[in-house]
Short mmCIF file of C-alpha atoms and ligand atoms in Angstrom, two decimals:
data_model
loop_
_atom_site.label_atom_id
_atom_site.label_comp_id
_atom_site.label_asym_id
_atom_site.label_seq_id
_atom_site.Cartn_x
_atom_site.Cartn_y
_atom_site.Cartn_z
CA MET V 1 83.62 148.04 112.51
CA GLN V 2 84.16 150.83 109.99
CA ALA V 3 85.31 154.35 110.90
CA PRO V 4 82.45 156.46 112.28
CA LEU V 5 80.72 159.10 110.18
CA VAL V 6 82.58 162.28 111.09
CA ASP V 7 82.37 165.26 108.75
CA ARG V 8 84.98 167.96 107.96
CA PHE V 9 83.89 169.93 111.02
CA GLY V 10 84.29 167.04 113.46
CA ARG V 11 80.57 166.34 113.82
CA LEU V 12 79.71 162.70 114.48
CA HIS V 13 76.64 161.53 112.55
CA ASP V 14 74.61 158.73 114.10
CA ASN V 15 71.11 159.86 113.26
CA LEU V 16 69.24 158.95 110.07
CA ARG V 17 65.95 160.38 108.85
CA ILE V 18 64.14 158.35 106.25
CA SER V 19 61.30 159.87 104.29
CA VAL V 20 58.99 157.05 103.21
CA THR V 21 56.75 159.07 100.89
CA ASP V 22 56.42 162.54 99.39
CA ARG V 23 52.59 162.36 99.50
CA CYS V 24 50.38 163.71 102.22
CA ASN V 25 46.72 163.53 103.19
CA ILE V 26 46.51 167.17 104.35
CA ARG V 27 47.94 170.40 102.93
CA CYS V 28 49.66 172.58 105.54
CA PHE V 29 50.19 175.94 103.86
CA TYR V 30 53.80 176.23 105.07
CA CYS V 31 54.69 172.93 103.44
CA MET V 32 52.43 172.03 100.51
CA PRO V 33 50.51 173.80 97.78
CA GLU V 34 46.73 173.85 98.19
CA GLU V 35 46.24 171.73 95.09
CA GLY V 36 48.55 169.39 93.22
CA GLY V 37 52.22 169.10 94.07
CA GLN V 38 55.20 167.51 92.40
CA TYR V 39 55.51 163.87 93.33
CA ALA V 40 58.10 161.32 92.33
CA PRO V 41 56.74 158.58 90.05
CA LYS V 42 55.90 155.39 91.99
CA GLN V 43 58.72 153.37 90.41
CA GLU V 44 61.25 155.85 91.78
CA ILE V 45 60.06 155.45 95.36
CA LEU V 46 62.18 153.08 97.40
CA SER V 47 60.63 149.82 98.55
CA PHE V 48 60.67 148.90 102.26
CA GLU V 49 63.37 146.32 101.47
CA GLU V 50 65.53 149.05 99.91
CA MET V 51 65.01 151.34 102.91
CA ALA V 52 65.93 148.52 105.29
CA ARG V 53 68.99 147.71 103.17
CA PHE V 54 70.10 151.35 103.32
CA THR V 55 69.57 151.36 107.08
CA ARG V 56 71.71 148.25 107.57
CA VAL V 57 74.55 149.89 105.63
CA ALA V 58 74.15 153.12 107.65
CA VAL V 59 74.17 151.14 110.92
CA GLY V 60 77.46 149.58 109.79
CA LEU V 61 78.81 153.16 109.64
CA GLY V 62 77.63 154.00 113.14
CA VAL V 63 74.03 155.17 112.74
CA ARG V 64 72.07 154.36 115.91
CA LYS V 65 68.93 156.48 115.75
CA LEU V 66 66.21 156.50 113.14
CA ARG V 67 63.31 158.79 112.42
CA ILE V 68 60.62 157.92 109.90
CA THR V 69 59.04 160.90 108.22
CA GLY V 70 57.55 162.14 104.95
CA GLY V 71 55.24 163.56 103.38
CA GLU V 72 52.88 161.76 105.67
CA PRO V 73 54.46 158.42 106.59
CA LEU V 74 51.15 156.83 107.56
CA ALA V 75 49.89 157.50 104.04
CA ARG V 76 52.39 154.88 102.89
CA LYS V 77 50.56 151.53 102.85
CA ASP V 78 51.51 149.05 105.59
CA LEU V 79 54.09 151.28 107.25
CA HIS V 80 54.06 148.94 110.24
CA LYS V 81 55.80 146.35 108.04
CA LEU V 82 58.74 148.71 107.55
CA ILE V 83 58.85 149.43 111.29
CA ALA V 84 59.00 145.69 111.99
CA MET V 85 61.90 145.31 109.52
CA LEU V 86 63.78 148.22 111.07
CA THR V 87 63.31 147.15 114.70
CA GLU V 88 65.00 143.87 113.80
CA ILE V 89 68.20 145.56 112.65
CA GLU V 90 70.85 145.02 115.28
CA GLY V 91 72.52 148.25 116.35
CA ILE V 92 69.42 150.48 116.08
CA GLU V 93 68.83 151.97 119.53
CA ASP V 94 65.92 154.25 118.82
CA ILE V 95 63.13 154.54 116.24
CA ALA V 96 60.71 157.46 116.14
CA LEU V 97 57.89 158.44 113.80
CA THR V 98 56.86 161.96 112.81
CA THR V 99 53.20 162.05 111.74
CA ASN V 100 50.24 164.37 111.34
CA ALA V 101 48.22 161.66 113.15
CA VAL V 102 45.21 161.75 110.82
CA LEU V 103 45.63 157.99 110.28
CA LEU V 104 47.20 157.25 113.66
CA GLY V 105 44.06 155.94 115.36
CA ALA V 106 43.60 153.35 112.62
CA GLN V 107 47.23 152.24 112.58
CA ALA V 108 48.44 152.73 116.16
CA LYS V 109 47.94 149.13 117.28
CA ALA V 110 49.82 147.67 114.27
CA LEU V 111 52.65 150.18 114.76
CA TYR V 112 52.86 149.39 118.48
CA ASP V 113 52.92 145.66 117.78
CA ALA V 114 55.72 146.25 115.25
CA GLY V 115 57.80 147.76 118.07
CA LEU V 116 57.32 151.51 117.63
CA ARG V 117 57.10 153.56 120.84
CA ARG V 118 58.27 157.10 120.10
CA LEU V 119 55.94 159.50 118.30
CA ASN V 120 56.13 163.14 117.27
CA VAL V 121 52.65 164.28 116.40
CA HIS V 122 52.33 167.41 114.35
CA LEU V 123 49.55 169.64 115.69
CA ASP V 124 49.55 173.44 115.51
CA THR V 125 46.17 174.32 116.97
CA LEU V 126 43.23 172.94 118.97
CA ASP V 127 40.84 175.25 117.16
CA ARG V 128 38.97 173.32 114.47
CA GLU V 129 38.49 176.29 112.17
CA ARG V 130 42.16 177.34 112.34
CA PHE V 131 43.23 173.73 111.80
CA ARG V 132 41.14 173.75 108.63
CA GLU V 133 42.68 177.04 107.51
CA ILE V 134 46.25 175.88 108.12
CA THR V 135 45.88 172.37 106.68
CA ARG V 136 43.05 172.99 104.20
CA ARG V 137 41.40 169.87 105.63
CA ASP V 138 38.90 169.32 108.45
CA GLU V 139 40.78 166.59 110.27
CA LEU V 140 41.28 167.89 113.82
CA PRO V 141 38.86 165.36 115.40
CA ARG V 142 40.74 162.42 113.88
CA VAL V 143 44.09 163.84 115.00
CA LEU V 144 42.89 164.22 118.60
CA GLU V 145 41.41 160.75 118.54
CA GLY V 146 44.71 159.39 117.21
CA ILE V 147 46.58 160.99 120.12
CA ASP V 148 44.08 159.51 122.61
CA ILE V 149 44.43 156.04 121.14
CA ALA V 150 48.23 156.24 121.05
CA GLN V 151 48.35 157.34 124.69
CA SER V 152 45.97 154.59 125.77
CA LEU V 153 48.07 151.96 123.97
CA GLY V 154 51.14 153.07 125.91
CA PHE V 155 53.17 154.91 123.26
CA GLY V 156 55.79 157.13 124.84
CA PRO V 157 57.35 159.54 124.78
CA ILE V 158 54.78 161.31 122.59
CA LYS V 159 55.75 164.86 121.65
CA LEU V 160 53.71 167.46 119.80
CA ASN V 161 55.31 169.52 117.02
CA ALA V 162 53.61 172.87 116.49
CA VAL V 163 54.79 175.16 113.70
CA ALA V 164 54.67 178.77 114.87
CA VAL V 165 53.81 181.41 112.29
CA LYS V 166 53.39 185.07 113.13
CA GLY V 167 49.94 186.36 112.35
CA VAL V 168 48.56 182.80 112.19
CA THR V 169 49.27 180.75 115.31
CA GLU V 170 49.98 183.31 118.06
CA ALA V 171 46.62 182.58 119.67
CA ASP V 172 47.49 178.88 119.79
CA ILE V 173 50.68 179.10 121.86
CA LEU V 174 49.01 179.10 125.28
CA PRO V 175 46.22 176.58 124.50
CA MET V 176 48.78 174.18 123.04
CA ALA V 177 51.01 174.59 126.10
CA ARG V 178 48.02 173.96 128.41
CA PHE V 179 47.07 170.85 126.45
CA GLY V 180 50.61 169.51 126.81
CA ARG V 181 50.63 170.20 130.56
CA GLU V 182 47.29 168.47 131.07
CA ARG V 183 48.12 165.45 128.94
CA GLY V 184 51.72 164.97 130.08
CA ILE V 185 52.96 165.55 126.53
CA GLU V 186 55.89 167.81 125.68
CA VAL V 187 54.94 170.45 123.12
CA ARG V 188 57.70 171.70 120.85
CA PHE V 189 57.22 174.86 118.88
CA ILE V 190 59.01 174.96 115.54
CA GLU V 191 59.98 178.27 114.00
CA PHE V 192 58.61 178.72 110.48
CA MET V 193 61.38 177.81 108.02
CA PRO V 194 61.76 178.72 104.32
CA LEU V 195 60.77 175.27 103.10
CA ASP V 196 57.26 175.86 101.83
CA SER V 197 56.38 174.96 98.27
CA GLN V 198 54.89 178.33 97.38
CA GLY V 199 57.76 180.61 98.41
CA LEU V 200 55.57 182.27 101.06
CA TRP V 201 58.24 182.42 103.77
CA ASP V 202 59.41 185.76 104.95
CA LYS V 203 61.52 186.54 108.01
CA THR V 204 58.82 188.78 109.41
CA GLN V 205 56.52 185.75 109.74
CA VAL V 206 58.85 183.91 112.07
CA LEU V 207 57.53 183.76 115.61
CA THR V 208 60.79 183.32 117.48
CA MET V 209 61.56 181.22 120.53
CA ASP V 210 62.17 184.34 122.60
CA GLN V 211 58.82 185.84 121.61
CA MET V 212 57.02 182.63 122.52
CA LEU V 213 58.92 182.28 125.79
CA GLU V 214 57.78 185.75 126.79
CA ARG V 215 54.12 184.76 126.38
CA LEU V 216 54.60 181.48 128.18
CA ARG V 217 56.38 183.10 131.13
CA ALA V 218 53.63 185.68 131.45
CA GLU V 219 51.10 182.86 131.77
CA PHE V 220 52.91 180.05 133.59
CA GLY V 221 55.71 181.85 135.43
CA GLU V 222 59.46 181.41 135.09
CA LEU V 223 60.71 178.56 132.92
CA ASP V 224 64.11 177.01 133.55
CA VAL V 225 66.41 175.63 130.89
CA VAL V 226 66.54 171.86 131.31
CA PRO V 227 70.11 171.02 132.42
CA ASP V 228 72.21 168.33 130.70
CA GLN V 229 70.24 168.37 127.47
CA ASP V 230 71.60 166.31 124.62
CA GLU V 231 73.63 168.99 122.82
CA ARG V 232 72.99 167.35 119.50
CA ALA V 233 69.19 167.28 119.80
CA PRO V 234 67.59 170.11 117.82
CA ALA V 235 65.16 171.22 120.55
CA THR V 236 65.97 173.63 123.37
CA GLU V 237 63.95 172.48 126.36
CA PHE V 238 62.55 174.35 129.33
CA ARG V 239 60.88 173.10 132.50
CA TYR V 240 57.81 174.52 134.22
CA ARG V 241 58.57 175.37 137.85
CA ASP V 242 55.31 173.79 139.05
CA GLY V 243 56.52 170.38 137.88
CA LYS V 244 54.03 170.09 135.02
CA GLY V 245 56.58 168.89 132.52
CA ASN V 246 58.71 170.48 129.82
CA ILE V 247 58.20 172.61 126.77
CA GLY V 248 60.60 172.80 123.83
CA PHE V 249 61.55 174.93 120.84
CA ILE V 250 63.13 174.13 117.53
CA ALA V 251 64.59 177.54 116.91
CA SER V 252 66.17 176.77 113.53
CA VAL V 253 65.84 180.36 112.37
CA SER V 254 66.61 182.50 115.42
CA LYS V 255 69.14 180.12 117.01
CA PRO V 256 70.44 177.64 114.43
CA PHE V 257 71.84 174.44 115.90
CA CYS V 258 73.94 173.43 112.88
CA LEU V 259 77.17 173.18 114.87
CA ASN V 260 75.76 170.16 116.71
CA CYS V 261 74.08 168.51 113.75
CA ASN V 262 74.25 164.70 113.76
CA ARG V 263 71.73 163.96 111.00
CA ILE V 264 71.82 162.49 107.53
CA ARG V 265 68.71 162.10 105.37
CA LEU V 266 67.37 159.70 102.79
CA THR V 267 64.49 160.90 100.62
CA SER V 268 61.70 158.57 99.52
CA ASP V 269 63.12 158.50 95.98
CA GLY V 270 66.56 157.47 97.20
CA LYS V 271 68.54 160.69 97.42
CA LEU V 272 71.03 161.40 100.15
CA ARG V 273 70.89 164.85 101.73
CA TYR V 274 73.33 166.11 104.38
CA CYS V 275 71.02 168.94 105.43
CA LEU V 276 67.35 169.91 105.31
CA PHE V 277 68.49 172.98 103.38
CA ALA V 278 71.03 171.29 101.09
CA VAL V 279 70.85 172.45 97.50
CA GLU V 280 72.62 169.33 96.22
CA GLU V 281 71.89 165.65 96.74
CA MET V 282 73.34 162.31 95.79
CA ASP V 283 71.49 159.35 94.29
CA VAL V 284 71.72 155.98 96.05
CA ARG V 285 68.64 154.36 94.50
CA ALA V 286 70.58 152.78 91.64
CA LEU V 287 73.20 151.44 94.08
CA LEU V 288 70.49 150.02 96.35
CA ARG V 289 68.71 148.41 93.41
CA ALA V 290 72.00 146.87 92.25
CA GLY V 291 72.58 145.48 95.77
CA ASP V 292 75.87 147.40 95.95
CA ASP V 293 76.22 147.91 99.72
CA ALA V 294 79.86 149.00 99.45
CA GLY V 295 78.81 151.63 96.90
CA VAL V 296 76.02 152.84 99.23
CA ALA V 297 78.49 153.13 102.12
CA ALA V 298 80.94 155.06 99.93
CA ALA V 299 78.13 157.40 98.80
CA ILE V 300 77.10 158.08 102.41
CA ARG V 301 80.69 159.04 103.28
CA GLU V 302 81.18 161.13 100.16
CA ASN V 303 77.92 163.01 100.71
CA LEU V 304 78.89 163.67 104.33
CA MET V 305 82.28 165.04 103.29
CA ARG V 306 80.42 167.66 101.25
CA LYS V 307 78.37 168.78 104.24
CA TRP V 308 78.58 172.47 104.97
CA ILE V 309 79.02 174.09 108.35
CA GLY V 310 75.43 175.29 108.39
CA HIS V 311 72.53 176.92 106.61
CA GLU V 312 72.34 180.69 106.29
CA ILE V 313 68.64 181.47 106.66
CA GLY V 314 68.19 185.19 106.87
CA ALA V 315 71.49 185.98 105.12
CA THR V 316 71.34 187.59 101.67
CA GLN V 317 73.20 184.65 100.14
CA PHE V 318 70.64 182.11 101.44
CA VAL V 319 69.14 179.97 98.68
CA PRO V 320 66.09 177.85 99.59
CA PRO V 321 66.46 174.16 98.66
CA PRO V 322 64.94 173.11 95.34
CA ARG V 323 62.63 170.60 97.08
CA PRO V 324 59.91 171.71 99.49
CA MET V 325 59.58 170.13 102.96
CA TYR V 326 57.15 167.39 101.96
CA ALA V 327 59.57 166.09 99.32
CA ILE V 328 62.64 166.25 101.58
CA GLY V 329 61.24 164.76 104.77
CA GLY V 330 61.01 167.04 107.78
N1 LIG U 401 53.61 164.79 107.80
C1 LIG U 401 54.38 164.61 108.96
C2 LIG U 401 54.15 165.75 109.94
O1 LIG U 401 53.57 166.75 109.53
O2 LIG U 401 54.60 165.62 111.06
C3 LIG U 401 55.85 164.42 108.73
C4 LIG U 401 56.50 165.31 107.70
S1 LIG U 401 56.49 167.03 108.05
C5 LIG U 401 57.29 167.70 106.64
C6 LIG U 401 57.67 167.12 109.37
C7 LIG U 401 57.63 168.34 110.21
O3 LIG U 401 57.93 169.46 109.43
C8 LIG U 401 56.30 168.62 110.84
O4 LIG U 401 56.45 168.56 112.23
C9 LIG U 401 55.94 170.01 110.39
O5 LIG U 401 55.38 170.68 111.42
C10 LIG U 401 57.27 170.57 109.97
N2 LIG U 401 57.22 171.60 108.93
C11 LIG U 401 56.68 171.52 107.69
N3 LIG U 401 56.87 172.66 107.00
C12 LIG U 401 57.56 173.49 107.82
C13 LIG U 401 58.07 174.83 107.68
N4 LIG U 401 57.94 175.52 106.55
N5 LIG U 401 58.73 175.36 108.75
C14 LIG U 401 58.89 174.66 109.89
N6 LIG U 401 58.45 173.40 110.06
C15 LIG U 401 57.78 172.82 109.06
FE1 LIG U 402 51.69 167.03 105.27
FE2 LIG U 402 53.41 167.15 107.29
FE3 LIG U 402 53.65 168.80 105.18
FE4 LIG U 402 51.62 169.12 106.83
S1 LIG U 402 53.79 169.35 107.35
S2 LIG U 402 51.50 169.10 104.59
S3 LIG U 402 51.19 167.08 107.45
S4 LIG U 402 53.91 166.62 105.15
#
């Protein structure tokens, strides 16, 4: 067993996010441009075998948890085949998928059969017109159907990720919370981060955790912080006092959780990133294609040693990363 992945600040890294594609079938305004986009050429995108190879090396360094993301991961053909390859890797304790769920209904059974159970479904609103405005596509019915099918197949836990943007989604906070309470699904509101492709982000558009909590308390009564939360998980979770489940927040802007970060990232074109906001990255595609596992392991360690203490959103010296969210993998 090799030494665990501990960075210069003593943070243990056991969590890997793999982006399987930089393409997407919808166009959320806070992530993608309305038309076009800059995509890596197909030959630069890692194959499933290369992703599995990378994962085996990372597991040898102590990685235990995986999240598959994108772009839209279900837009990558036969994703269930990758899931099946990953579930077979000894040492992986947890695999989750982050998806917009447009294609979930069609693929849920194959994903379930491949061993996937944990899902984070991205859904900001239950209002069809606002969904269309946010995503520039009319896909809400398919998303809701995908959630129904996943629940009926027995996926769990399913969580909903809702990006909160001031002036856009305020009216959705309570309906989304109600939906989660009725369906037994935890909703997690994500503060709008400066990762959009059009440079639209501005601090004044961030709907903060505290602002959302105020609305939720006014409607549902006091919410209690869930005790004994995993310190290294990005969400801050609260519990409804009437026993109708939990609600969470990813308060990356108002309450950054960098000090507990345990994540490393692999982009779909084979770049290592130590942070969502990193402005530098390291190529491992050539090493993977050469079958150089020792080189890949050394690159993972070297990249981690460069990791900073945290991002500085809101500070004057903050520089947004050169890649937008869809090309990094959220
Ligand atoms: N397409 C999948 C989805 O939407 O879930 C996976 C990739 S997406 C980039 C991952 C997550 O990033 C989503 O939950 C989405 O809500 C979130 N996201 C995208 N752009 C964001 C932004 N500018 N600020 C905060 N969250 C964002
Ligand atoms: Fe696509 Fe996800 Fe980005 Fe929305 S947030 S455009 S669903 S990659």
